[in-house]
Short mmCIF file of C-alpha atoms in Angstrom, two decimals:
data_model
loop_
_atom_site.label_atom_id
_atom_site.label_comp_id
_atom_site.label_asym_id
_atom_site.label_seq_id
_atom_site.Cartn_x
_atom_site.Cartn_y
_atom_site.Cartn_z
CA UNK H 44 10.52 8.17 34.45
CA UNK H 45 10.70 11.99 34.34
CA UNK H 46 10.57 11.96 30.53
CA UNK H 47 7.43 9.85 30.66
CA UNK H 48 5.76 12.23 33.12
CA UNK H 49 6.73 15.26 31.05
CA UNK H 50 5.35 13.64 27.93
CA UNK H 51 2.14 12.75 29.73
CA UNK H 52 1.63 16.33 30.95
CA UNK H 53 2.44 17.69 27.50
CA UNK H 54 -0.15 15.40 25.93
CA UNK H 55 -2.74 16.49 28.48
CA UNK H 56 -1.95 20.15 27.80
CA UNK H 57 -2.31 19.66 24.06
CA UNK H 58 -5.59 17.82 24.57
CA UNK H 59 -6.92 20.61 26.80
CA UNK H 60 -5.82 23.23 24.27
CA UNK H 61 -7.63 21.40 21.47
CA UNK H 62 -10.82 21.11 23.53
CA UNK H 63 -10.85 24.65 24.96
CA UNK H 64 -9.01 26.97 22.54
CA UNK H 65 -10.78 30.13 23.76
CA UNK H 66 -9.71 29.59 27.38
CA UNK H 67 -6.12 29.09 26.26
CA UNK H 68 -6.21 32.24 24.12
CA UNK H 69 -7.78 34.24 26.94
CA UNK H 70 -5.07 33.16 29.38
CA UNK H 71 -2.43 34.13 26.81
CA UNK H 72 -4.02 37.58 26.31
CA UNK H 73 -4.13 38.26 30.05
CA UNK H 74 -0.47 37.29 30.40
CA UNK H 75 0.48 39.54 27.49
CA UNK H 76 -1.46 42.44 29.01
CA UNK H 77 0.54 42.08 32.17
CA UNK H 78 3.81 41.98 30.23
CA UNK H 79 2.90 45.03 28.14
CA UNK H 80 1.71 46.98 31.18
CA UNK H 81 4.96 46.22 32.95
CA UNK H 82 6.94 47.18 29.85
CA UNK H 83 5.09 50.51 29.64
CA UNK H 84 6.27 51.41 33.15
CA UNK H 85 9.94 50.93 32.32
CA UNK H 86 12.15 53.89 31.39
CA UNK H 87 15.84 54.65 31.13
CA UNK H 88 17.48 56.03 34.31
CA UNK H 89 18.04 59.44 32.75
CA UNK H 90 14.67 59.70 30.94
CA UNK H 91 11.28 60.90 32.16
CA UNK H 92 8.30 58.54 31.87
CA UNK H 93 5.57 59.57 29.42
CA UNK H 94 2.39 61.19 30.73
CA UNK H 95 -0.19 59.36 28.53
CA UNK H 96 -1.04 56.51 30.89
CA UNK H 97 -4.64 56.14 29.71
CA UNK H 98 -3.59 56.18 26.08
CA UNK H 99 -0.98 53.53 26.73
CA UNK H 100 -3.52 51.39 28.55
CA UNK H 101 -5.92 51.56 25.62
CA UNK H 102 -3.19 50.76 23.10
CA UNK H 103 -1.94 47.80 25.13
CA UNK H 104 -5.48 46.51 25.65
CA UNK H 105 -6.33 46.70 21.94
CA UNK H 106 -3.03 45.06 20.92
CA UNK H 107 -3.68 42.18 23.28
CA UNK H 108 -7.41 41.72 22.73
CA UNK H 109 -6.98 41.47 18.95
CA UNK H 110 -4.92 38.33 19.56
CA UNK H 111 -8.13 36.52 20.48
CA UNK H 112 -8.75 36.36 16.72
CA UNK H 113 -5.25 35.24 15.77
CA UNK H 114 -6.45 31.74 14.76
CA UNK H 115 -8.86 33.01 12.11
CA UNK H 116 -7.37 36.44 11.25
CA UNK H 117 -3.59 36.29 11.79
CA UNK H 118 -2.89 39.15 9.34
CA UNK H 119 -5.36 41.48 11.04
CA UNK H 120 -3.87 40.62 14.42
CA UNK H 121 -0.38 41.57 13.21
CA UNK H 122 -1.56 44.85 11.67
CA UNK H 123 -3.51 45.98 14.74
CA UNK H 124 -0.91 44.82 17.29
CA UNK H 125 1.88 46.35 15.23
CA UNK H 126 0.03 49.66 14.83
CA UNK H 127 -0.67 49.92 18.55
CA UNK H 128 2.94 49.10 19.39
CA UNK H 129 4.27 51.72 16.96
CA UNK H 130 1.87 54.29 18.44
CA UNK H 131 3.10 53.48 21.96
CA UNK H 132 6.73 53.86 20.89
CA UNK H 133 5.97 57.20 19.22
CA UNK H 134 4.34 58.40 22.44
CA UNK H 135 7.66 57.90 24.19
CA UNK H 136 7.45 54.47 25.77
CA UNK H 137 10.69 52.55 25.96
CA UNK H 138 11.07 49.75 23.40
CA UNK H 139 11.54 46.58 25.45
CA UNK H 140 10.63 42.92 24.87
CA UNK H 141 7.79 43.36 27.41
CA UNK H 142 6.26 46.23 25.44
CA UNK H 143 6.73 44.29 22.18
CA UNK H 144 5.17 41.11 23.62
CA UNK H 145 1.76 41.51 21.85
CA UNK H 146 3.24 42.14 18.42
CA UNK H 147 5.81 39.38 18.96
CA UNK H 148 2.98 36.93 19.73
CA UNK H 149 1.08 38.12 16.63
CA UNK H 150 4.16 37.60 14.44
CA UNK H 151 4.66 34.09 15.86
CA UNK H 152 1.10 33.06 15.03
CA UNK H 153 1.39 34.67 11.61
CA UNK H 154 4.48 32.60 10.81
CA UNK H 155 2.80 29.48 12.16
CA UNK H 156 -0.55 29.78 10.40
CA UNK H 157 0.31 31.38 7.04
CA UNK H 158 2.70 30.72 4.18
CA UNK H 159 6.28 31.91 3.93
CA UNK H 160 5.58 34.79 1.51
CA UNK H 161 2.87 36.29 3.73
CA UNK H 162 5.12 35.96 6.77
CA UNK H 163 7.96 37.69 4.96
CA UNK H 164 5.86 40.62 3.73
CA UNK H 165 4.02 41.36 6.99
CA UNK H 166 7.10 40.64 9.10
CA UNK H 167 9.36 43.04 7.18
CA UNK H 168 6.77 45.84 7.20
CA UNK H 169 6.14 45.43 10.94
CA UNK H 170 9.86 45.38 11.77
CA UNK H 171 10.55 48.49 9.66
CA UNK H 172 7.67 50.37 11.29
CA UNK H 173 8.84 49.52 14.82
CA UNK H 174 12.50 50.27 14.04
CA UNK H 175 11.66 53.64 12.46
CA UNK H 176 9.49 54.54 15.45
CA UNK H 177 12.31 53.54 17.82
CA UNK H 178 14.86 55.61 15.89
CA UNK H 179 12.78 58.80 16.21
CA UNK H 180 11.44 58.14 19.72
CA UNK H 181 12.71 60.65 22.31
CA UNK H 182 12.62 57.96 25.00
CA UNK H 183 15.71 56.40 23.46
CA UNK H 184 17.73 59.55 22.81
CA UNK H 185 20.42 58.37 25.20
CA UNK H 186 21.08 55.22 23.12
CA UNK H 187 23.11 54.97 19.95
CA UNK H 188 21.47 54.45 16.56
CA UNK H 189 22.83 50.89 16.41
CA UNK H 190 21.17 49.92 19.70
CA UNK H 191 17.91 51.55 18.63
CA UNK H 192 17.75 49.41 15.50
CA UNK H 193 19.45 46.14 16.40
CA UNK H 194 17.37 45.57 19.54
CA UNK H 195 13.89 45.69 17.93
CA UNK H 196 15.22 43.81 14.91
CA UNK H 197 16.37 40.79 16.89
CA UNK H 198 13.37 40.86 19.23
CA UNK H 199 10.95 40.72 16.30
CA UNK H 200 13.03 38.22 14.34
CA UNK H 201 12.83 35.75 17.23
CA UNK H 202 9.05 35.03 16.96
CA UNK H 203 9.26 34.89 13.16
CA UNK H 204 12.02 32.27 13.33
CA UNK H 205 10.21 30.29 16.03
CA UNK H 206 6.95 30.40 14.05
CA UNK H 207 8.68 29.22 10.88
CA UNK H 208 10.24 26.32 12.78
CA UNK H 209 6.86 25.37 14.22
CA UNK H 210 5.22 25.51 10.79
CA UNK H 211 7.97 23.39 9.24
CA UNK H 212 7.74 20.88 12.08
CA UNK H 213 3.98 20.59 11.61
CA UNK H 214 4.41 20.17 7.87
CA UNK H 215 7.05 17.49 8.47
CA UNK H 216 4.82 15.60 10.91
CA UNK H 217 1.91 15.87 8.49
CA UNK H 218 4.07 14.51 5.67
CA UNK H 219 5.28 11.64 7.86
CA UNK H 220 1.70 10.80 8.82
CA UNK H 221 0.60 10.97 5.18
CA UNK H 222 3.44 8.64 4.15
CA UNK H 223 2.54 6.24 6.95
CA UNK H 224 -1.12 6.22 5.87
CA UNK H 225 -0.10 5.72 2.25
CA UNK H 226 2.21 2.87 3.22
CA UNK H 227 -0.60 1.29 5.25
CA UNK H 228 -3.02 1.56 2.32
CA UNK H 229 -0.37 0.16 0.00
CA UNK H 230 0.25 -2.80 2.31
CA UNK H 231 -3.47 -3.49 2.52
CA UNK H 232 -3.86 -3.31 -1.27
CA UNK H 233 -0.84 -5.55 -1.77
CA UNK H 234 -2.22 -8.02 0.76
CA UNK H 235 -5.58 -8.08 -1.01
CA UNK H 236 -3.81 -8.57 -4.35
CA UNK H 237 -1.77 -11.44 -2.96
CA UNK H 238 -4.89 -13.04 -1.52
CA UNK H 239 -6.65 -12.73 -4.88
CA UNK H 240 -3.69 -14.22 -6.74
CA UNK H 241 -3.46 -17.05 -4.23
CA UNK H 242 -7.16 -17.81 -4.57
CA UNK H 243 -6.85 -17.91 -8.37
CA UNK H 244 -3.82 -20.21 -8.13
CA UNK H 245 -5.60 -22.55 -5.73
CA UNK H 246 -8.71 -22.52 -7.92
CA UNK H 247 -6.63 -23.49 -10.98
CA UNK H 248 -4.89 -26.27 -9.09
CA UNK H 249 -8.08 -27.73 -7.67
CA UNK H 250 -9.77 -27.47 -11.05
CA UNK H 251 -6.93 -29.35 -12.74
CA UNK H 252 -6.86 -32.05 -10.08
CA UNK H 253 -10.61 -32.59 -9.75
CA UNK H 254 -11.70 -32.02 -13.35
CA UNK H 255 -9.06 -34.30 -14.87
CA UNK H 256 -9.61 -37.25 -12.60
CA UNK H 257 -13.38 -36.91 -12.51
CA UNK H 258 -13.52 -36.72 -16.32
CA UNK H 259 -11.36 -39.85 -16.60
CA UNK H 260 -13.43 -41.61 -13.96
CA UNK H 261 -16.63 -40.71 -15.80
CA UNK H 262 -15.23 -41.98 -19.11
CA UNK H 263 -13.89 -45.17 -17.54
CA UNK H 264 -17.17 -45.85 -15.79
CA UNK H 265 -19.11 -45.29 -19.02
CA UNK H 266 -16.79 -47.56 -20.98
CA UNK H 267 -17.00 -50.28 -18.31
CA UNK H 268 -20.80 -50.12 -18.31
CA UNK H 269 -20.82 -50.43 -22.11
CA UNK H 270 -18.50 -53.45 -22.12
CA UNK H 271 -19.77 -55.14 -18.97
CA UNK H 272 -21.80 -57.82 -20.75
CA UNK H 273 -19.70 -58.46 -23.83
CA UNK H 274 -16.13 -58.08 -22.56
CA UNK H 275 -16.02 -58.92 -18.84
CA UNK H 276 -12.21 -59.23 -18.72
CA UNK H 277 -11.70 -55.82 -20.31
CA UNK H 278 -14.36 -54.42 -18.02
CA UNK H 279 -12.47 -55.77 -15.02
CA UNK H 280 -9.27 -54.04 -16.21
CA UNK H 281 -11.11 -50.73 -16.71
CA UNK H 282 -12.64 -50.96 -13.25
CA UNK H 283 -9.18 -51.58 -11.82
CA UNK H 284 -7.92 -48.47 -13.65
CA UNK H 285 -10.95 -46.58 -12.34
CA UNK H 286 -9.92 -47.46 -8.81
CA UNK H 287 -6.45 -46.13 -9.50
CA UNK H 288 -7.87 -42.94 -11.02
CA UNK H 289 -10.07 -42.19 -8.01
CA UNK H 290 -7.23 -43.03 -5.61
CA UNK H 291 -4.91 -40.67 -7.44
CA UNK H 292 -7.59 -37.96 -7.37
CA UNK H 293 -8.00 -38.37 -3.62
CA UNK H 294 -4.24 -38.22 -3.03
CA UNK H 295 -3.78 -35.04 -5.06
CA UNK H 296 -6.86 -33.42 -3.57
CA UNK H 297 -5.68 -34.29 -0.06
CA UNK H 298 -2.25 -32.84 -0.83
CA UNK H 299 -3.74 -29.59 -2.17
CA UNK H 300 -6.08 -29.21 0.79
CA UNK H 301 -3.26 -30.10 3.15
CA UNK H 302 -1.33 -27.05 1.96
CA UNK H 303 -4.32 -24.85 2.70
CA UNK H 304 -4.72 -26.23 6.22
CA UNK H 305 -1.03 -26.35 7.05
CA UNK H 306 0.03 -23.86 9.70
CA UNK H 307 2.76 -21.51 8.48
CA UNK H 308 4.55 -21.86 11.83
CA UNK H 309 4.58 -25.65 11.75
CA UNK H 310 7.60 -27.51 10.52
CA UNK H 311 6.94 -29.69 7.50
CA UNK H 312 8.22 -32.67 9.44
CA UNK H 313 6.33 -31.86 12.63
CA UNK H 314 3.67 -34.02 14.17
CA UNK H 315 0.84 -32.00 12.61
CA UNK H 316 2.26 -32.04 9.10
CA UNK H 317 1.16 -34.18 6.19
CA UNK H 318 3.58 -35.88 3.86
CA UNK H 319 3.01 -34.36 0.45
CA UNK H 320 3.87 -35.82 -2.93
CA UNK H 321 6.32 -34.01 -5.18
CA UNK H 322 4.80 -31.60 -7.68
CA UNK H 323 3.86 -33.48 -10.88
CA UNK H 324 5.82 -32.83 -14.07
CA UNK H 325 6.33 -34.14 -17.59
CA UNK H 326 7.91 -37.25 -16.11
CA UNK H 327 4.37 -38.40 -15.30
CA UNK H 328 3.21 -38.19 -18.91
CA UNK H 329 3.28 -42.01 -19.34
CA UNK H 330 0.94 -42.35 -16.34
CA UNK H 331 -1.36 -39.70 -17.84
CA UNK H 332 -1.34 -41.41 -21.23
CA UNK H 333 -2.17 -44.75 -19.64
CA UNK H 334 -5.10 -43.24 -17.75
CA UNK H 335 -6.47 -41.67 -20.94
CA UNK H 336 -6.15 -44.94 -22.84
CA UNK H 337 -8.15 -46.73 -20.16
CA UNK H 338 -10.91 -44.18 -20.86
CA UNK H 339 -10.88 -45.06 -24.56
CA UNK H 340 -8.63 -42.25 -25.85
CA UNK H 341 -5.43 -43.25 -27.66
CA UNK H 342 -2.66 -40.75 -26.96
CA UNK H 343 0.71 -40.53 -28.70
CA UNK H 344 3.59 -38.41 -27.48
CA UNK H 345 6.50 -37.21 -29.62
CA UNK H 346 9.51 -35.20 -28.52
CA UNK H 347 11.57 -33.00 -30.85
CA UNK H 348 14.92 -31.45 -30.07
CA UNK H 349 17.24 -32.19 -27.20
CA UNK H 350 15.25 -32.41 -23.93
CA UNK H 351 16.48 -29.87 -21.41
CA UNK H 352 15.90 -29.63 -17.65
CA UNK H 353 12.92 -27.54 -16.65
CA UNK H 354 12.40 -25.50 -13.52
CA UNK H 355 9.78 -26.92 -11.12
CA UNK H 356 7.30 -24.17 -12.03
CA UNK H 357 7.62 -24.71 -15.79
CA UNK H 358 7.55 -28.51 -15.38
CA UNK H 359 4.33 -28.31 -13.35
CA UNK H 360 2.74 -25.81 -15.77
CA UNK H 361 3.60 -27.94 -18.80
CA UNK H 362 2.15 -31.06 -17.21
CA UNK H 363 -1.04 -29.29 -16.09
CA UNK H 364 -1.62 -27.82 -19.55
CA UNK H 365 -1.22 -31.21 -21.23
CA UNK H 366 -3.42 -32.79 -18.55
CA UNK H 367 -6.17 -30.19 -19.00
CA UNK H 368 -6.00 -30.39 -22.80
CA UNK H 369 -6.41 -34.18 -22.74
CA UNK H 370 -9.18 -33.83 -20.15
CA UNK H 371 -11.04 -31.48 -22.48
CA UNK H 372 -10.64 -33.98 -25.32
CA UNK H 373 -12.14 -36.68 -23.11
CA UNK H 374 -15.05 -34.50 -21.98
CA UNK H 375 -15.92 -32.36 -24.99
CA UNK H 376 -14.75 -34.06 -28.20
CA UNK H 377 -15.89 -37.18 -30.02
CA UNK H 378 -12.28 -38.12 -30.58
CA UNK H 379 -10.58 -41.48 -30.57
CA UNK H 380 -6.98 -40.27 -30.68
CA UNK H 381 -4.95 -37.31 -29.48
CA UNK H 382 -1.37 -36.30 -30.16
CA UNK H 383 1.01 -34.52 -27.80
CA UNK H 384 4.06 -32.84 -29.32
CA UNK H 385 6.93 -31.52 -27.20
CA UNK H 386 9.49 -29.38 -29.03
CA UNK H 387 12.58 -27.96 -27.29
CA UNK H 388 13.72 -24.94 -29.31
CA UNK H 389 16.37 -22.67 -27.83
CA UNK H 390 15.16 -21.33 -24.50
CA UNK H 391 11.51 -22.32 -24.97
CA UNK H 392 9.37 -25.40 -24.85
CA UNK H 393 6.60 -25.66 -27.45
CA UNK H 394 3.70 -27.95 -26.55
CA UNK H 395 0.96 -28.88 -29.02
CA UNK H 396 -2.01 -31.06 -28.15
CA UNK H 397 -4.32 -32.01 -31.03
CA UNK H 398 -7.22 -34.40 -31.47
CA UNK H 399 -9.15 -35.79 -34.42
CA UNK H 400 -12.61 -35.17 -32.99
CA UNK H 401 -15.38 -32.83 -34.02
CA UNK H 402 -15.03 -30.43 -31.13
CA UNK H 403 -18.50 -31.35 -29.86
CA UNK H 404 -19.17 -33.09 -26.55
CA UNK H 405 -19.30 -36.83 -26.65
CA UNK H 406 -22.46 -38.68 -25.75
CA UNK H 407 -22.89 -38.76 -22.01
CA UNK H 408 -20.09 -36.25 -21.42
CA UNK H 409 -20.77 -33.37 -19.03
CA UNK H 410 -21.70 -30.13 -20.75
CA UNK H 411 -21.65 -26.48 -19.77
CA UNK H 412 -19.25 -23.61 -19.60
CA UNK H 413 -15.94 -24.49 -17.99
CA UNK H 414 -12.70 -22.80 -17.07
CA UNK H 415 -10.24 -25.19 -18.69
CA UNK H 416 -8.92 -22.98 -21.50
CA UNK H 417 -8.92 -19.90 -19.26
CA UNK H 418 -7.00 -21.77 -16.57
CA UNK H 419 -4.43 -23.05 -19.09
CA UNK H 420 -3.92 -19.53 -20.42
CA UNK H 421 -3.50 -18.14 -16.89
CA UNK H 422 -0.96 -20.83 -16.07
CA UNK H 423 1.06 -20.04 -19.20
CA UNK H 424 0.99 -16.29 -18.55
CA UNK H 425 2.00 -16.75 -14.91
CA UNK H 426 5.47 -17.94 -15.97
CA UNK H 427 5.88 -15.67 -19.00
CA UNK H 428 4.48 -18.04 -21.64
CA UNK H 429 1.72 -17.87 -24.24
CA UNK H 430 -1.17 -20.16 -25.14
CA UNK H 431 -3.57 -20.44 -28.05
CA UNK H 432 -6.53 -22.79 -28.31
CA UNK H 433 -9.14 -23.32 -30.99
CA UNK H 434 -10.54 -25.64 -33.66
CA UNK H 435 -8.30 -26.78 -36.52
CA UNK H 436 -9.26 -26.14 -40.17
CA UNK H 437 -8.90 -29.84 -40.98
CA UNK H 438 -11.04 -30.83 -38.00
CA UNK H 439 -10.47 -31.43 -34.35
CA UNK H 440 -9.13 -29.07 -31.70
CA UNK H 441 -5.64 -27.80 -31.00
CA UNK H 442 -3.94 -26.31 -27.95
CA UNK H 443 -0.54 -24.69 -28.51
CA UNK H 444 1.62 -23.14 -25.81
CA UNK H 445 5.15 -21.73 -25.69
CA UNK H 446 6.79 -21.80 -22.27
CA UNK H 447 10.21 -20.50 -21.21
CA UNK H 448 12.55 -23.09 -19.78
CA UNK H 449 12.97 -20.81 -16.76
CA UNK H 450 9.95 -18.81 -15.50
CA UNK H 451 10.16 -15.04 -15.90
CA UNK H 452 7.53 -14.30 -13.19
CA UNK H 453 6.00 -16.06 -10.22
CA UNK H 454 8.58 -18.81 -9.95
CA UNK H 455 6.87 -20.05 -6.79
CA UNK H 456 4.04 -21.46 -8.89
CA UNK H 457 5.74 -24.80 -9.01
CA UNK H 458 5.74 -25.37 -5.30
CA UNK H 459 2.15 -26.52 -5.13
CA UNK H 460 1.51 -30.20 -5.89
#
């Protein structure tokens, strides 16, 4: 309780000093005048007091009044206060801490407000001047040379040491505050970066889910409308596949949106949670091939090398790249067939998706600038892979990507369905 009260009063005193610096300085000057006046009246028992009372009063007044400018002119304050103090000692006044109070205060503020080199230079000169004046002062004839020098030395060293400690403490607090502000800015920048990365990841996922299924649904609906009169049985099968495509799109979209709405503090098995499907991977390639075939695109898949287990992130990335590549074939190429090649070589998985089309949008296919290739490239880079896409010299379009079997960065990518 007492510590809290002391801290409260200290805070109020600091606040008052910051608001009214002149009043604080004036009170300090008046107190120093009283100390110096009292020190000027002290003498040794066997010594006679000096006769220059008016001179001493003027010197003490000047030494104290100059301290009113110590905040803006600390060097001038030390020079004037030191000169007046030396003059008083030469006139025969006894060197005591009370007489030295003005110059001690000036040295403290000098050490607090200036750099170390300035403090050292002005402090040494002031101490030498006072010590020399004390050595030759007749008011201290009854004292040994050691006492004449060691007393002023330690009295003047005290404010210099206290001022240096205050300056170092202020510098330390300033450095701590600067580090705290830098850490706060860094946390804010990192949070913004994480939000941006998360938005890009969600945008890629929603694009892959919506674009793929909507492109298949559009192709299936167009094919069914074309065959409705001539091949009713085949039309019925395509419409059934269309139902499955839209249902799958709704499930994946609901799962993706469920992650966005899920409370971080809720348990996945809690009452407010939604059962989510596992993240898709290359194991769902047959389902993807079947959906593309129902849209009129024949897809063949070949595997080279010994298949190896993939991490969830790489498995999801590989599936999404193949899915997006086939979606682009369905939307933008007049192709009848596409080929997917999976090659396991060492620690990497090479995926190549090619088609035999012209690279131009098919009749009735949606046109416009999309983000398919950019999204595939971002997905590959997010796990340390590479991707190239472009037309083939012999015709058609080709997407080639090389993915590590284990992701080198952002392994959490595979946690989103």
